[in-house]
Coordinates of C-alpha atoms in Angstrom, one line a residue:
M16 CA -3.4 -9.4 17.3
M17 CA -3.1 -10.0 13.5
K18 CA -3.6 -13.7 12.4
I19 CA -3.8 -13.4 8.5
Y20 CA -1.7 -10.1 8.0
Y21 CA 1.9 -9.9 8.9
Q22 CA 3.1 -7.5 11.6
H23 CA 6.5 -8.1 13.6
P24 CA 5.6 -8.4 17.4
N25 CA 6.1 -5.1 19.2
T26 CA 6.8 -3.1 15.7
W27 CA 5.0 -1.5 13.1
F28 CA 5.8 -2.5 9.5
G29 CA 7.0 0.2 7.4
D30 CA 8.0 0.5 4.0
C31 CA 8.9 -2.8 2.0
M32 CA 11.5 -3.4 -0.5
P33 CA 10.5 -6.9 -1.9
F34 CA 12.5 -9.3 -3.8
G35 CA 11.8 -12.8 -5.1
K36 CA 14.1 -15.9 -5.8
D37 CA 12.7 -19.3 -6.7
D38 CA 9.5 -19.9 -4.6
T39 CA 10.2 -17.3 -2.0
F40 CA 9.6 -13.7 -1.5
Y41 CA 11.7 -11.6 0.3
L42 CA 10.5 -8.6 2.5
F43 CA 12.9 -6.3 3.3
H44 CA 11.3 -3.7 5.6
Q45 CA 11.4 -1.2 8.5
R46 CA 10.5 -2.1 11.6
D47 CA 9.4 0.9 13.8
T48 CA 8.8 0.6 17.7
R49 CA 7.2 3.9 18.1
V50 CA 9.5 4.8 21.0
P51 CA 8.7 7.6 20.6
C52 CA 5.9 7.8 17.9
P53 CA 6.8 7.8 15.0
F54 CA 10.2 7.5 13.8
G55 CA 11.6 7.5 17.3
E56 CA 14.6 4.8 17.7
P57 CA 16.5 4.5 14.2
F58 CA 16.1 1.8 12.4
G59 CA 17.7 -0.5 9.4
W60 CA 16.2 -3.0 7.2
D61 CA 14.9 -6.1 8.7
L62 CA 13.7 -9.1 6.7
A63 CA 11.1 -11.7 6.7
T64 CA 10.3 -14.4 4.0
T65 CA 7.1 -16.0 2.8
K66 CA 6.1 -18.5 0.2
D67 CA 2.2 -17.8 0.5
F68 CA 1.7 -14.9 2.2
V69 CA 0.3 -16.9 5.5
T70 CA 3.3 -17.8 7.2
Y71 CA 6.6 -15.8 7.5
E72 CA 10.0 -16.7 8.6
D73 CA 11.7 -13.8 10.4
C74 CA 15.2 -13.4 9.4
G75 CA 16.0 -10.3 11.9
V76 CA 18.1 -7.5 10.9
A77 CA 19.3 -7.3 7.2
I78 CA 21.3 -4.1 6.9
P79 CA 21.5 -2.6 10.3
R80 CA 21.5 1.1 10.6
G81 CA 24.4 3.2 11.4
T82 CA 25.4 5.3 14.2
D83 CA 24.0 8.8 15.2
E84 CA 27.0 10.1 13.7
E85 CA 26.8 8.3 10.4
Q86 CA 24.7 9.1 7.1
D87 CA 22.7 6.1 7.6
Q88 CA 21.5 6.9 11.2
F89 CA 18.1 5.8 9.6
I90 CA 17.9 3.4 6.8
F91 CA 15.0 4.9 4.8
A92 CA 13.6 3.0 1.7
G93 CA 15.3 1.4 -1.5
S94 CA 15.3 -1.4 -3.7
I95 CA 16.9 -4.9 -4.1
C96 CA 18.1 -6.2 -7.4
E97 CA 20.9 -8.9 -8.9
D98 CA 23.5 -8.3 -11.3
R99 CA 24.5 -10.2 -14.0
E100 CA 27.0 -12.2 -11.9
G101 CA 24.2 -13.2 -9.5
K102 CA 25.4 -10.6 -6.8
Y103 CA 22.6 -8.9 -5.3
H104 CA 22.4 -4.9 -4.6
A105 CA 20.7 -2.9 -2.4
F106 CA 20.2 0.7 -3.1
Y107 CA 18.8 2.6 -0.1
T108 CA 18.3 6.0 1.7
G109 CA 20.6 7.0 4.2
Y110 CA 18.6 9.5 6.7
N111 CA 20.2 11.2 9.3
R112 CA 18.0 13.5 11.1
D113 CA 20.5 15.7 12.6
Y114 CA 22.5 16.7 9.4
P115 CA 20.6 19.6 8.7
K116 CA 21.4 21.5 11.5
Q117 CA 24.9 20.4 10.6
G118 CA 24.6 22.1 6.8
K119 CA 24.7 18.5 5.4
P120 CA 21.8 16.7 3.3
S121 CA 19.7 14.6 5.4
Q122 CA 19.1 11.9 2.7
V123 CA 21.6 10.6 0.2
L124 CA 21.5 7.3 -1.4
M125 CA 23.6 4.4 -0.5
H126 CA 24.7 1.2 -1.5
A127 CA 25.1 -2.3 -0.2
V128 CA 26.1 -5.9 -1.7
S129 CA 25.3 -9.6 -0.8
E130 CA 25.9 -13.1 -1.8
D131 CA 22.9 -14.7 -0.1
L132 CA 20.1 -11.8 0.3
K133 CA 20.7 -12.3 4.2
H134 CA 24.2 -11.1 4.8
W135 CA 24.9 -7.5 3.4
T136 CA 27.8 -5.4 3.3
K137 CA 27.7 -1.7 3.0
T138 CA 30.3 0.1 0.4
Q139 CA 29.7 3.6 1.5
D140 CA 29.0 4.5 -2.2
A141 CA 27.2 7.8 -1.7
V142 CA 29.0 10.4 -3.6
T143 CA 27.2 9.7 -6.8
F144 CA 23.9 9.9 -5.4
V145 CA 23.9 13.2 -3.4
P146 CA 20.9 15.6 -4.1
Q147 CA 21.5 17.3 -7.5
P148 CA 21.6 21.1 -7.7
G149 CA 18.0 22.2 -7.6
Y150 CA 16.4 19.8 -5.7
D151 CA 15.4 19.6 -2.3
P152 CA 18.4 18.2 -0.2
D153 CA 15.9 16.8 2.2
D154 CA 13.3 15.0 0.2
W155 CA 15.5 12.9 -1.9
R156 CA 14.6 9.3 -1.3
D157 CA 13.3 5.8 -2.2
P158 CA 15.5 4.4 -5.1
F159 CA 14.4 1.9 -7.3
V160 CA 16.5 -0.1 -9.6
L161 CA 15.7 -1.8 -13.0
W162 CA 17.3 -3.4 -15.9
D163 CA 16.1 -1.8 -19.3
D164 CA 16.6 -4.4 -22.2
E165 CA 16.2 -1.5 -25.0
S166 CA 18.9 0.7 -23.7
E167 CA 21.0 -2.2 -22.0
K168 CA 21.3 -0.2 -19.2
Y169 CA 20.3 0.1 -15.5
I170 CA 18.0 2.5 -14.8
L171 CA 17.6 4.2 -11.0
I172 CA 14.5 6.2 -10.3
L173 CA 13.8 7.9 -6.8
G174 CA 11.4 10.4 -5.5
A175 CA 12.5 14.2 -5.3
R176 CA 11.1 17.8 -5.2
L177 CA 12.6 20.8 -6.4
E178 CA 14.1 23.4 -4.0
G179 CA 12.4 25.8 -2.3
D180 CA 8.7 26.3 -0.5
K181 CA 7.6 22.8 0.5
H182 CA 3.9 23.8 -0.1
K183 CA 4.1 23.9 -4.0
T184 CA 3.6 20.5 -5.7
T185 CA 6.9 20.2 -7.4
G186 CA 7.3 16.9 -6.6
R187 CA 8.7 14.5 -9.1
T188 CA 10.5 11.3 -10.1
V189 CA 14.0 11.7 -11.2
Y190 CA 16.6 8.9 -12.6
F191 CA 20.1 7.9 -13.1
T192 CA 21.6 5.3 -15.6
S193 CA 24.5 2.9 -15.5
D194 CA 26.0 0.4 -17.4
N195 CA 27.2 -1.5 -14.3
L196 CA 25.5 -0.5 -11.0
A197 CA 28.6 1.2 -10.0
D198 CA 29.1 4.2 -12.1
W199 CA 25.9 6.3 -12.5
E200 CA 24.9 9.3 -14.6
F201 CA 21.9 11.7 -13.7
Q202 CA 19.6 12.4 -16.4
G203 CA 17.2 14.7 -14.9
D204 CA 13.5 14.2 -14.6
F205 CA 11.6 11.1 -15.4
W206 CA 8.2 12.3 -14.6
A207 CA 7.4 15.7 -13.4
P208 CA 3.5 16.3 -13.5
D209 CA 3.6 18.9 -10.9
L210 CA 0.5 17.2 -9.0
F211 CA 2.0 16.3 -6.0
T212 CA 4.3 17.9 -3.0
M213 CA 6.4 15.0 -3.1
H214 CA 6.8 11.4 -4.8
E215 CA 7.5 8.5 -2.5
M216 CA 8.1 4.7 -3.0
P217 CA 8.4 4.8 -7.1
D218 CA 8.3 1.6 -8.9
L219 CA 8.7 0.8 -12.5
F220 CA 7.6 -2.5 -14.5
K221 CA 6.3 -3.8 -17.8
M222 CA 3.7 -6.1 -18.3
G223 CA 2.8 -7.1 -21.7
D224 CA 2.9 -4.2 -24.2
W225 CA 2.6 -1.8 -21.1
W226 CA 5.2 -0.1 -19.0
Y227 CA 3.4 1.1 -15.5
L228 CA 5.0 4.1 -13.3
I229 CA 4.1 3.9 -9.9
T230 CA 4.5 6.4 -7.1
T231 CA 2.8 7.3 -3.6
E232 CA 1.7 10.5 -3.7
Y233 CA 3.0 12.9 -0.7
S234 CA 0.0 15.1 -0.6
H235 CA -3.6 15.7 0.3
A236 CA -4.9 12.5 -0.8
S237 CA -1.6 10.2 0.2
T238 CA -2.8 7.3 -2.1
Q239 CA -0.7 5.2 -4.6
V240 CA -1.3 6.1 -8.2
Y241 CA -0.2 4.8 -11.2
R242 CA 0.5 5.9 -15.1
M243 CA 0.6 3.7 -18.1
A244 CA 2.6 4.0 -21.6
K245 CA 4.0 2.1 -24.3
S246 CA 7.6 3.4 -24.1
L247 CA 9.9 4.4 -21.0
K248 CA 9.7 8.1 -22.9
G249 CA 6.0 8.3 -22.4
P250 CA 3.6 9.8 -22.7
W251 CA 2.4 8.7 -19.3
I252 CA -1.3 8.2 -19.5
A253 CA -3.8 8.3 -16.2
P254 CA -6.5 5.6 -16.5
D255 CA -9.9 6.7 -15.1
D256 CA -9.0 5.0 -11.8
D257 CA -5.3 5.7 -11.4
A258 CA -5.4 4.1 -7.7
F259 CA -4.8 0.7 -5.9
D260 CA -6.5 1.2 -2.6
G261 CA -7.9 4.1 -0.6
R262 CA -5.9 6.0 2.0
A263 CA -5.3 3.6 4.5
Y264 CA -2.7 1.8 2.3
Y265 CA 0.4 3.3 1.6
A266 CA 4.0 3.1 -0.1
G267 CA 3.5 -0.3 -1.8
R268 CA 6.5 -1.6 -4.3
T269 CA 5.9 -4.6 -6.5
F270 CA 7.8 -7.4 -7.2
M271 CA 6.8 -10.5 -9.8
L272 CA 7.7 -14.2 -8.9
N273 CA 6.7 -17.0 -11.0
N274 CA 3.9 -14.6 -13.0
Q275 CA 2.3 -13.5 -9.8
R276 CA 3.1 -9.8 -9.2
I277 CA 2.5 -8.6 -5.7
L278 CA 1.9 -5.1 -4.3
F279 CA 3.6 -4.9 -0.8
G280 CA 2.1 -2.2 1.3
W281 CA 1.1 -1.4 4.4
V282 CA -2.2 -0.6 6.4
P283 CA -1.3 2.5 8.7
T284 CA -2.7 2.5 12.3
R285 CA -4.5 5.3 13.9
A286 CA -2.9 7.0 16.7
N287 CA -4.8 6.6 19.9
E288 CA -6.6 3.9 18.3
T289 CA -9.9 6.2 17.6
D290 CA -12.1 6.2 14.8
S291 CA -12.6 10.1 14.4
A292 CA -9.1 10.8 13.9
N293 CA -7.8 13.0 11.2
L294 CA -6.0 11.1 8.2
W295 CA -2.5 12.6 8.4
Y296 CA 0.2 13.2 11.1
R297 CA 1.0 16.5 12.5
P298 CA 3.7 16.8 15.3
E299 CA 2.2 19.6 16.7
A300 CA -1.5 17.8 16.6
D301 CA -3.1 15.8 19.3
K302 CA -1.8 12.8 17.4
E303 CA -5.4 11.4 16.6
D304 CA -4.2 10.5 13.3
F305 CA -3.4 7.9 10.6
I306 CA 0.4 7.5 11.3
W307 CA 3.5 6.2 9.5
A308 CA 3.8 2.1 9.3
G309 CA 1.6 -0.5 10.4
T310 CA 0.3 -3.9 8.8
F311 CA 1.2 -5.5 5.9
V312 CA -1.1 -6.3 3.3
A313 CA -0.3 -8.1 0.0
H314 CA -2.2 -7.3 -3.3
E315 CA -1.9 -9.1 -6.4
L316 CA -2.1 -7.1 -9.3
Y317 CA -3.4 -8.2 -12.9
Q318 CA -3.6 -6.8 -16.3
R319 CA -7.4 -6.1 -17.4
E320 CA -7.9 -6.4 -21.4
D321 CA -7.4 -2.5 -21.9
G322 CA -4.1 -2.3 -20.1
T323 CA -5.6 -1.0 -16.9
L324 CA -4.4 -2.6 -13.5
G325 CA -6.8 -4.4 -10.9
C326 CA -6.2 -5.8 -7.7
R327 CA -7.0 -9.2 -6.1
I328 CA -6.6 -11.4 -3.3
P329 CA -3.5 -13.9 -3.5
D330 CA -5.2 -17.6 -3.6
T331 CA -3.1 -18.4 -1.1
V332 CA -4.6 -15.9 1.5
W333 CA -8.0 -16.3 0.3
N334 CA -7.5 -20.2 0.7
A335 CA -5.9 -20.2 4.2
F336 CA -9.9 -19.8 5.4
Q337 CA -11.0 -23.3 5.3
D338 CA -14.0 -23.7 7.8
E339 CA -16.5 -22.5 5.4
K340 CA -20.3 -22.1 5.9
K341 CA -22.5 -21.6 3.0
L342 CA -25.5 -18.7 3.8
D343 CA -28.8 -18.5 2.3
D344 CA -29.3 -16.1 -0.6
V345 CA -31.0 -12.7 0.3
K346 CA -33.3 -10.4 -1.6
L347 CA -33.7 -6.9 -0.3
E348 CA -35.8 -4.2 -1.3
K349 CA -37.4 -0.6 -0.4
E350 CA -38.8 1.8 -2.4
S351 CA -37.7 4.7 -0.3
G352 CA -35.4 4.4 2.5
R353 CA -33.1 1.7 3.8
A354 CA -33.7 -2.1 4.1
L355 CA -31.3 -4.0 6.5
Q356 CA -30.9 -7.6 7.3
H357 CA -28.5 -9.3 9.6
V358 CA -27.4 -12.8 8.3
V359 CA -24.5 -13.5 10.9
T360 CA -24.2 -12.9 14.7
K361 CA -21.2 -14.2 15.5
T362 CA -17.9 -13.8 13.2
G363 CA -15.0 -13.8 15.4
D364 CA -12.1 -11.1 14.9
C365 CA -10.9 -12.8 11.7
Y366 CA -12.7 -14.5 8.7
R367 CA -13.6 -13.9 5.2
Y368 CA -16.8 -13.3 3.3
E369 CA -18.1 -13.2 -0.2
A370 CA -21.4 -12.8 -2.0
D371 CA -22.5 -12.0 -5.5
V372 CA -24.4 -8.9 -5.6
T373 CA -26.6 -7.6 -8.5
F374 CA -29.1 -4.1 -8.2
T375 CA -31.8 -3.1 -10.1
E376 CA -31.9 0.3 -12.2
G377 CA -32.6 3.2 -9.9
T378 CA -31.3 1.6 -6.8
R379 CA -29.4 4.1 -4.7
G380 CA -26.8 1.8 -3.0
F381 CA -26.4 -1.4 -1.3
S382 CA -24.2 -2.7 1.7
V383 CA -22.1 -5.0 3.6
G384 CA -21.6 -4.3 7.2
V385 CA -19.2 -5.8 9.7
R386 CA -19.1 -5.5 13.4
A387 CA -22.6 -5.5 13.5
Q388 CA -24.9 -5.5 16.4
E389 CA -28.4 -6.4 15.6
A390 CA -30.3 -4.9 18.5
D391 CA -28.9 -1.3 17.6
D392 CA -28.3 -1.6 13.9
E393 CA -25.0 -0.3 14.7
F394 CA -22.3 -1.5 12.2
Y395 CA -19.3 -0.6 9.9
S396 CA -19.9 -0.9 6.3
F397 CA -18.8 -1.0 2.6
T398 CA -21.4 1.0 0.8
F399 CA -21.7 1.1 -2.8
E400 CA -23.1 4.4 -3.8
C401 CA -24.6 3.4 -7.5
P402 CA -25.4 6.9 -9.0
K403 CA -21.6 8.1 -7.9
D404 CA -20.0 5.0 -9.1
R405 CA -18.0 4.7 -5.8
V406 CA -17.6 2.6 -2.9
I407 CA -17.1 4.2 0.8
F408 CA -16.3 2.9 4.1
E409 CA -18.5 4.4 6.9
K410 CA -20.0 3.9 10.3
S411 CA -23.7 3.8 11.0
P412 CA -25.1 5.3 12.9
N413 CA -22.6 8.5 12.4
W414 CA -23.8 10.3 15.2
P415 CA -22.5 12.5 16.9
W416 CA -20.7 13.4 13.6
P417 CA -18.1 12.3 12.9
Q418 CA -18.4 8.6 14.8
M419 CA -15.6 8.0 12.1
N420 CA -13.7 10.2 10.0
N421 CA -13.8 8.4 6.7
M422 CA -12.3 11.0 4.3
G423 CA -10.0 9.0 1.9
L424 CA -11.8 5.6 2.4
E425 CA -13.3 5.6 -1.0
R426 CA -12.7 4.1 -4.5
L427 CA -14.2 4.7 -7.9
I428 CA -16.0 1.5 -9.1
R429 CA -18.6 1.6 -12.1
L430 CA -21.8 -0.1 -10.9
V431 CA -24.2 -0.8 -13.7
P432 CA -27.8 -2.3 -12.8
G433 CA -28.0 -6.2 -13.4
K434 CA -24.1 -6.4 -13.5
K435 CA -23.1 -9.1 -11.3
Y436 CA -20.3 -8.1 -8.9
H437 CA -18.3 -10.5 -6.7
V438 CA -17.7 -8.9 -3.4
Q439 CA -14.7 -10.5 -1.1
I440 CA -14.2 -9.0 2.2
I441 CA -11.3 -10.3 4.8
V442 CA -11.5 -8.8 8.2
D443 CA -8.4 -9.6 10.4
D444 CA -8.5 -7.8 13.8
T445 CA -9.0 -3.9 13.2
I446 CA -8.4 -4.3 9.3
A447 CA -11.4 -4.6 7.0
T448 CA -10.4 -5.4 3.4
L449 CA -12.6 -5.1 0.5
Y450 CA -12.2 -6.4 -2.9
V451 CA -14.7 -6.1 -5.9
D452 CA -14.0 -6.0 -9.5
G453 CA -10.3 -5.2 -9.4
V454 CA -11.1 -2.6 -6.8
A455 CA -9.5 -3.1 -3.4
L456 CA -10.1 -0.9 -0.2
N457 CA -8.3 -1.1 3.2
T458 CA -9.6 0.5 6.4
R459 CA -8.9 0.5 10.0
M460 CA -11.8 0.1 12.7
Y461 CA -11.5 0.8 16.7
T462 CA -14.9 -0.1 17.9
N463 CA -16.4 -3.3 18.4
P464 CA -20.6 -2.8 18.4
G465 CA -21.0 -6.1 17.5
E466 CA -19.9 -9.5 15.6
G467 CA -22.3 -9.8 12.9
I468 CA -22.6 -9.3 9.3
C469 CA -25.7 -7.2 7.8
L470 CA -26.7 -6.8 4.2
G471 CA -28.5 -3.4 3.3
V472 CA -30.1 -1.6 0.3
T473 CA -31.4 2.1 0.0
D474 CA -34.0 3.1 -2.4
G475 CA -34.2 0.0 -4.7
S476 CA -33.2 -3.6 -4.6
A477 CA -30.6 -6.0 -4.4
V478 CA -29.9 -9.6 -4.3
F479 CA -26.9 -11.3 -2.4
E480 CA -26.3 -14.6 -3.7
N481 CA -23.7 -17.6 -3.3
Q482 CA -22.6 -16.1 0.2
S483 CA -20.1 -17.7 2.4
I484 CA -18.2 -17.1 5.5
A485 CA -15.0 -19.0 6.6
Y486 CA -12.6 -19.0 9.3
L487 CA -8.7 -19.8 9.9

């Protein structure tokens, strides 16, 4: 059972459509019962609210799904916006899995309105938003709406792909414009890089002088990526590190409230709860995969001096861990091979850990291990591979191979000898989350060899200072 991260009992947290008002974040989201798994029983949008990402109020169903005969048999993702008169609008994807057999598009954009964010009326306005000629009628979803001061128009972007072979990388973000949120004009492609099979959960916002376009790539890596531009007309620039997290974090949307921009994504579970699972879902497979929906985890986004975006823990989440214990500094060195030291033996299943780490020139790597068992040196670890400028999540020992399929559980991070890196880790049941130098990495782990924390260094030396562990 999760203690700090959010997941409604007996359901799995799907795509989130965030909104904020006053001091409250509204998390409109899908709840999958996995009967069967996934996308079994049709769902609408449910609502939970929070002020701190620690405590949540369940508000139940916000927009109910339609009947099996209606377009919105399922309510897929969309977005919430407020118009000039203070009325709230939900633009969402109505999905009926039975419609393609009837020769009708399975996915159509739809609309609902509300005066209070909790009670919604469907308008059934769907005609304007049907899939346009040349685009795949079964991949047309996840609308996001914003107001553009420069053009004085509303912009609605959504994920799409060209009609034809689904193996081709024709995914794109397309857009409509409107003066009044009622009458929309299709403008064509907004961003069409021909990199991904499909674009999901697009998001668009401005911070300082930069515009940011986010999409979740429905492709081999299944990560969230972003592009930067000084104008909505582009050109859209890819930073060296264009992701926010790894494979085990999906479909995040952002909202800014009180100068805090939060990324609302979810950490998927793995079928059969096994580390050796594949990392994507195939209905014909044995279902040992990362599968749709899971647990909500909030990242706070911030802007670096060069305009790129970093991730950090919301202060309210970090500060929820109160029972803090300081740990002694540790220096590890070994000229050839790995040196390990266990620093905690009993962590429990929910805690936070932090340390400042520096390493010397020529060091091959250093690591922080969790769920460590000292007798057999068995653990999971965030391993920093210095020559490769990356951090990976892995299981040790990884024999017989693979004890853990960790494809995609890695991030780019510039690793400079002598630089101090502030490593922060939150463990909540099967989820482990790393933050360091603006880089975030979420993971799942399904065995429990122990309850310790161990530190490691390979072919060199590293110092772990200002260590602490804290509990709820």
